[in-house]
Amino acid sequence: MRRYTTSLCGLLWLAVCWAGVSCSDDSDSSVRGDWRRRSDFEGVARNAASSFVIGSIAYVGTGSNSDNERLRDFWAYDPNRNTWTQLADYGGVGRNAAVGFSVGTKGYIGTGLNENGDRLRDFWEFDPTTNRWTRIADFGGTARRNAVAFATAAKGYVGTGYDGNFVKDFWAYDPAQKQWQKIASYGGSKRIGAVSFVIDNIAYVGTGNNNGLAENDWWAYDPATDLWIEKEDFDDDHAISRSYGVGFSVGQRGYVVLGDVANMATWEYNPATDTWEGLGNFEGANRQYACGFGIAGKGYITTGGSGSSRFDDLWEFDPANEQDDEN
């Protein structure tokens, strides 16, 4: 039986939001999880960019602008100073719908679509100490777009996506060996536009789109055993199925928000109990193809698109605070 946890007040409040009514809360009830706007991303507004985190710094780049031009510029965000710094352009050709991950002190971006819409499989490594990109071994699978990626302590992982067909294969990159290795394929169906996050060296992957059908299944991957384990689905009754959303982890919880659904609630996953809880609404504009990441107890979302609109705003999420629509 599916498990869903939230307060009764939270359920009533979210039901009003889903019905398309204003989500302002004039009652005395409170909702956990607060979003506040921070310093805007300083590159041009874009969607389908790529990101990763090294230490306490987030890195964001590539993507496509409102003219659908593929971009190469690359930026670092320091949450302690709330500032952006432009870095060396991405080493490969401009692209969108690529993936990014970090292992140790290096970041990696690859796959995606180039200016002509060709699918790519090249991969590049970024060293923040030298501000340089270096091409590494091409992705082990087929050239593709809209894959999903994550990293554990020693390796990066890339899988699913579209290579001319929907796929579910997964590959691990070992920076020490400088090579890709095929691992167990994703436990669910083939898909594009999934989300992921990692908690205690276990990866969690789900949602996405399979031949036009939005997914809500949820799977855990254990690199020690190379096994995918099915976990608690998002609850169908609450319109959670989506693709092109955002996933990130903060401490011992994971979060999923936004995507191609009219649902602004922030969903918290607790791996210890395998349960989902609806928290405060995202306070920016609804969007898909955004970048999300977690740093030092906070989550962040930036860029993304909605129809012909492209975004450059940055939002910070504090799961410990009550939602405050005024900040």
Coordinates of C-alpha atoms in Angstrom, one line a residue:
M1 CA 0.0 0.0 0.0
R2 CA 1.3 3.4 -0.9
R3 CA 2.3 5.7 2.0
Y4 CA 1.8 9.5 1.9
T5 CA 2.4 11.7 4.9
T6 CA 1.5 15.4 5.4
S7 CA -0.6 17.3 7.8
L8 CA -4.4 17.7 7.3
C9 CA -3.9 21.4 6.9
G10 CA -1.3 20.8 4.3
L11 CA -3.6 18.5 2.4
L12 CA -6.4 21.0 2.3
W13 CA -4.0 23.8 1.3
L14 CA -2.5 21.8 -1.5
A15 CA -5.9 20.7 -2.7
V16 CA -6.8 24.4 -3.2
C17 CA -3.6 25.0 -5.1
W18 CA -4.2 22.0 -7.4
A19 CA -7.7 23.2 -8.1
G20 CA -6.2 26.4 -9.6
V21 CA -7.1 28.7 -6.8
S22 CA -4.7 31.3 -5.3
C23 CA -2.2 29.5 -3.0
S24 CA -1.9 32.3 -0.5
D25 CA -2.5 31.1 3.0
D26 CA -4.4 33.5 5.2
S27 CA -5.0 31.0 8.0
D28 CA -2.9 30.5 11.1
S29 CA -1.6 27.2 9.9
S30 CA 2.0 26.9 8.7
V31 CA 3.7 24.9 6.0
R32 CA 7.3 23.7 6.3
G33 CA 9.7 24.6 3.6
D34 CA 10.5 28.1 2.6
W35 CA 11.8 29.5 -0.8
R36 CA 13.5 32.9 -1.1
R37 CA 15.0 34.6 -4.1
R38 CA 18.7 35.1 -4.2
S39 CA 21.1 36.7 -6.7
D40 CA 20.0 36.1 -10.3
F41 CA 22.1 33.8 -12.5
E42 CA 24.4 36.2 -14.4
G43 CA 24.4 34.5 -17.8
V44 CA 21.6 34.9 -20.3
A45 CA 18.3 33.3 -19.3
R46 CA 18.2 29.7 -20.5
N47 CA 16.7 26.2 -20.1
A48 CA 18.1 22.7 -20.3
A49 CA 21.4 23.8 -18.8
S50 CA 23.7 21.5 -16.8
S51 CA 25.1 21.8 -13.3
F52 CA 27.1 20.1 -10.6
V53 CA 28.5 21.0 -7.1
I54 CA 32.1 20.8 -5.9
G55 CA 32.6 21.5 -2.2
S56 CA 30.5 24.5 -1.4
I57 CA 30.3 25.9 -4.9
A58 CA 27.7 25.2 -7.6
Y59 CA 28.6 25.3 -11.3
V60 CA 26.0 26.0 -14.0
G61 CA 26.5 26.3 -17.8
T62 CA 25.5 25.2 -21.3
G63 CA 21.7 25.2 -22.2
S64 CA 19.8 27.1 -24.8
N65 CA 18.5 30.7 -24.9
S66 CA 15.2 32.1 -26.1
D67 CA 16.4 31.9 -29.7
N68 CA 17.3 28.2 -29.2
E69 CA 21.0 28.9 -29.6
R70 CA 23.1 26.4 -27.8
L71 CA 25.4 27.9 -25.2
R72 CA 28.9 27.3 -23.8
D73 CA 29.3 29.9 -21.1
F74 CA 29.9 28.6 -17.6
W75 CA 29.4 30.1 -14.1
A76 CA 30.2 29.4 -10.4
Y77 CA 27.8 30.4 -7.6
D78 CA 29.0 30.9 -4.1
P79 CA 26.1 30.7 -1.7
N80 CA 28.1 32.2 1.2
R81 CA 28.7 35.4 -0.8
N82 CA 25.6 35.1 -2.9
T83 CA 27.6 35.9 -6.0
W84 CA 28.2 34.5 -9.5
T85 CA 31.6 34.4 -11.3
Q86 CA 32.1 33.6 -14.9
L87 CA 34.6 30.9 -15.7
A88 CA 36.2 29.3 -18.8
D89 CA 33.6 28.4 -21.4
Y90 CA 32.6 24.7 -21.6
G91 CA 35.2 22.7 -23.5
G92 CA 32.9 21.1 -26.0
V93 CA 30.5 22.6 -28.5
G94 CA 27.5 24.5 -27.2
R95 CA 24.6 22.2 -26.2
N96 CA 21.5 21.7 -24.2
A97 CA 19.8 18.7 -22.7
A98 CA 23.2 17.4 -21.4
V99 CA 24.0 16.0 -18.0
G100 CA 26.5 17.0 -15.3
F101 CA 27.9 15.4 -12.1
S102 CA 31.0 15.8 -9.9
V103 CA 33.4 13.3 -8.4
G104 CA 35.8 14.5 -5.8
T105 CA 37.3 17.8 -6.9
K106 CA 36.3 17.6 -10.6
G107 CA 33.1 18.2 -12.5
Y108 CA 31.9 16.6 -15.7
I109 CA 29.4 17.5 -18.4
G110 CA 28.5 15.5 -21.6
T111 CA 25.9 14.2 -24.0
G112 CA 23.0 16.5 -25.1
L113 CA 22.1 18.2 -28.4
N114 CA 24.3 20.5 -30.5
E115 CA 23.3 23.6 -32.6
N116 CA 22.0 21.3 -35.4
G117 CA 20.0 19.1 -33.0
D118 CA 22.5 16.3 -33.3
R119 CA 22.8 14.0 -30.3
L120 CA 26.2 13.9 -28.6
R121 CA 28.3 11.5 -26.5
D122 CA 31.5 13.5 -25.8
F123 CA 32.3 14.2 -22.2
W124 CA 34.5 16.9 -20.6
E125 CA 36.1 17.3 -17.2
F126 CA 36.4 20.6 -15.4
D127 CA 39.1 21.4 -12.9
P128 CA 38.2 24.5 -10.8
T129 CA 41.7 24.9 -9.5
T130 CA 43.0 25.6 -13.0
N131 CA 39.7 26.7 -14.6
R132 CA 40.3 24.3 -17.5
W133 CA 38.2 21.8 -19.4
T134 CA 39.8 18.5 -20.6
R135 CA 38.1 16.0 -22.9
I136 CA 37.8 12.6 -21.4
A137 CA 36.6 9.2 -22.8
D138 CA 33.4 9.5 -24.7
F139 CA 30.3 8.4 -22.9
G140 CA 30.1 4.6 -23.0
G141 CA 26.6 4.4 -24.3
T142 CA 25.0 5.8 -27.4
A143 CA 24.8 9.5 -28.1
R144 CA 21.7 10.9 -26.4
R145 CA 19.7 13.7 -24.9
N146 CA 17.7 14.2 -21.7
A147 CA 19.5 11.5 -19.8
V148 CA 19.9 11.6 -16.0
A149 CA 23.1 11.6 -14.0
F150 CA 24.3 11.3 -10.4
A151 CA 27.5 10.6 -8.6
T152 CA 28.6 8.7 -5.5
A153 CA 31.9 8.9 -3.7
A154 CA 34.1 7.4 -6.4
K155 CA 32.1 7.3 -9.7
G156 CA 29.7 9.2 -11.9
Y157 CA 26.6 7.6 -13.4
V158 CA 24.7 8.4 -16.6
G159 CA 21.6 6.6 -18.0
T160 CA 18.2 6.6 -19.6
G161 CA 17.5 9.3 -22.2
Y162 CA 16.7 9.3 -25.9
D163 CA 19.1 8.1 -28.6
G164 CA 16.5 7.9 -31.4
N165 CA 14.6 5.6 -29.1
F166 CA 13.8 5.7 -25.4
V167 CA 16.5 3.9 -23.5
K168 CA 17.1 2.7 -19.9
D169 CA 20.8 1.6 -20.0
F170 CA 23.2 3.0 -17.3
W171 CA 26.9 3.6 -17.4
A172 CA 29.5 4.4 -14.6
Y173 CA 32.5 6.6 -15.2
D174 CA 35.6 5.9 -13.0
P175 CA 37.9 8.9 -13.0
A176 CA 40.8 6.8 -11.5
Q177 CA 40.6 4.4 -14.5
K178 CA 39.4 7.1 -16.9
Q179 CA 36.9 4.7 -18.4
W180 CA 33.2 3.9 -18.6
Q181 CA 31.6 0.6 -17.6
K182 CA 28.1 -0.6 -18.3
I183 CA 26.2 -1.4 -15.2
A184 CA 22.7 -2.7 -14.4
S185 CA 20.0 -1.0 -16.5
Y186 CA 17.5 1.2 -14.7
G187 CA 14.9 -0.8 -12.9
G188 CA 11.8 0.9 -14.3
S189 CA 10.8 1.6 -17.9
K190 CA 12.7 3.5 -20.5
R191 CA 12.4 7.3 -20.2
I192 CA 13.7 10.8 -20.7
G193 CA 13.6 13.8 -18.3
A194 CA 14.0 11.9 -15.0
V195 CA 15.4 13.4 -11.8
S196 CA 17.9 12.0 -9.3
F197 CA 19.7 12.7 -6.0
V198 CA 22.1 10.8 -3.7
I199 CA 21.8 10.2 0.0
D200 CA 24.4 8.2 1.9
N201 CA 26.0 6.9 -1.3
I202 CA 22.6 5.5 -2.5
A203 CA 21.1 7.0 -5.6
Y204 CA 17.4 7.7 -6.1
V205 CA 16.0 8.1 -9.6
G206 CA 12.5 8.5 -10.9
T207 CA 9.8 10.4 -12.8
G208 CA 10.3 11.2 -16.4
N209 CA 8.5 10.5 -19.7
N210 CA 8.2 7.2 -21.6
N211 CA 6.7 7.7 -25.1
G212 CA 4.4 10.5 -23.9
L213 CA 3.4 8.8 -20.6
A214 CA 4.6 10.7 -17.5
E215 CA 6.0 8.4 -14.8
N216 CA 5.8 8.5 -11.0
D217 CA 7.8 5.4 -10.1
W218 CA 10.9 5.6 -7.8
W219 CA 14.0 3.4 -7.6
A220 CA 17.1 3.2 -5.5
Y221 CA 20.5 2.2 -6.9
D222 CA 23.2 0.7 -4.6
P223 CA 26.6 0.8 -6.4
A224 CA 28.0 -1.7 -3.9
T225 CA 25.7 -4.4 -5.2
D226 CA 24.8 -3.0 -8.7
L227 CA 21.1 -3.4 -7.9
W228 CA 18.1 -1.3 -8.5
I229 CA 15.4 -1.6 -5.8
E230 CA 11.9 -0.3 -6.3
K231 CA 10.8 2.2 -3.7
E232 CA 7.5 4.0 -2.8
D233 CA 5.9 5.7 -5.9
F234 CA 4.8 9.2 -5.9
D235 CA 1.1 9.2 -5.0
D236 CA -1.1 9.1 -8.2
D237 CA -3.9 10.8 -6.4
H238 CA -1.9 14.0 -6.0
A239 CA -0.9 14.6 -9.7
I240 CA 2.8 14.0 -9.0
S241 CA 3.7 12.2 -12.3
R242 CA 6.0 14.5 -14.3
S243 CA 9.1 14.9 -16.5
Y244 CA 11.8 17.5 -16.7
G245 CA 11.5 18.3 -13.0
V246 CA 14.3 19.1 -10.5
G247 CA 15.8 16.8 -7.9
F248 CA 18.3 17.6 -5.1
S249 CA 19.2 16.3 -1.7
V250 CA 19.7 18.2 1.6
G251 CA 21.0 16.2 4.5
Q252 CA 19.1 13.0 4.8
R253 CA 16.2 14.0 2.7
G254 CA 15.6 14.3 -1.1
Y255 CA 13.4 16.8 -2.9
V256 CA 11.5 16.9 -6.2
V257 CA 9.8 20.0 -7.5
L258 CA 8.5 21.5 -10.8
G259 CA 8.5 19.9 -14.2
D260 CA 5.8 19.7 -16.9
V261 CA 2.9 19.7 -14.4
A262 CA 0.9 22.5 -12.8
N263 CA 2.0 21.4 -9.4
M264 CA 4.3 23.8 -7.5
A265 CA 4.5 21.8 -4.2
T266 CA 8.0 20.8 -3.0
W267 CA 8.0 17.0 -2.4
E268 CA 10.3 15.6 0.3
Y269 CA 11.4 12.0 0.3
N270 CA 12.6 10.2 3.5
P271 CA 14.6 7.1 2.6
A272 CA 14.5 5.9 6.2
T273 CA 10.8 5.4 6.0
D274 CA 10.3 5.3 2.2
T275 CA 7.6 8.0 2.4
W276 CA 6.8 11.3 0.6
E277 CA 5.6 14.6 2.2
G278 CA 4.3 17.7 0.4
L279 CA 6.0 20.9 1.7
G280 CA 5.8 24.6 0.8
N281 CA 5.2 25.7 -2.8
F282 CA 8.0 26.9 -5.0
E283 CA 7.6 30.7 -5.1
G284 CA 9.1 31.5 -8.5
A285 CA 7.4 30.9 -11.9
N286 CA 6.5 27.4 -12.8
R287 CA 9.0 25.9 -15.2
Q288 CA 10.7 22.8 -16.5
Y289 CA 14.3 22.0 -17.6
A290 CA 15.7 23.9 -14.6
C291 CA 18.9 23.2 -12.7
G292 CA 18.8 22.1 -9.1
F293 CA 21.4 21.4 -6.5
G294 CA 21.9 21.2 -2.7
I295 CA 24.7 22.9 -0.7
A296 CA 25.2 23.1 3.1
G297 CA 21.6 22.5 4.3
K298 CA 19.9 24.4 1.5
G299 CA 18.5 23.6 -1.9
Y300 CA 18.7 25.8 -5.0
I301 CA 16.9 26.1 -8.3
T302 CA 17.9 28.3 -11.2
T303 CA 17.2 28.8 -15.0
G304 CA 14.6 26.7 -16.8
G305 CA 11.9 27.5 -19.3
S306 CA 8.1 27.7 -19.8
G307 CA 6.9 27.8 -23.3
S308 CA 8.9 30.5 -25.1
S309 CA 10.0 32.1 -21.7
R310 CA 13.5 31.5 -20.3
F311 CA 14.5 32.2 -16.7
D312 CA 17.6 33.4 -14.9
D313 CA 16.3 33.8 -11.4
L314 CA 17.8 31.8 -8.5
W315 CA 15.8 30.5 -5.5
E316 CA 17.0 29.0 -2.2
F317 CA 15.0 26.4 -0.3
D318 CA 15.3 25.9 3.4
P319 CA 13.4 22.8 4.5
A320 CA 13.6 23.7 8.2
N321 CA 11.8 27.0 7.9
E322 CA 8.1 27.7 7.6
Q323 CA 7.0 29.0 4.2
D324 CA 7.0 32.8 4.0
D325 CA 5.5 34.3 0.8
E326 CA 6.9 37.7 1.6
N327 CA 10.6 36.9 1.1

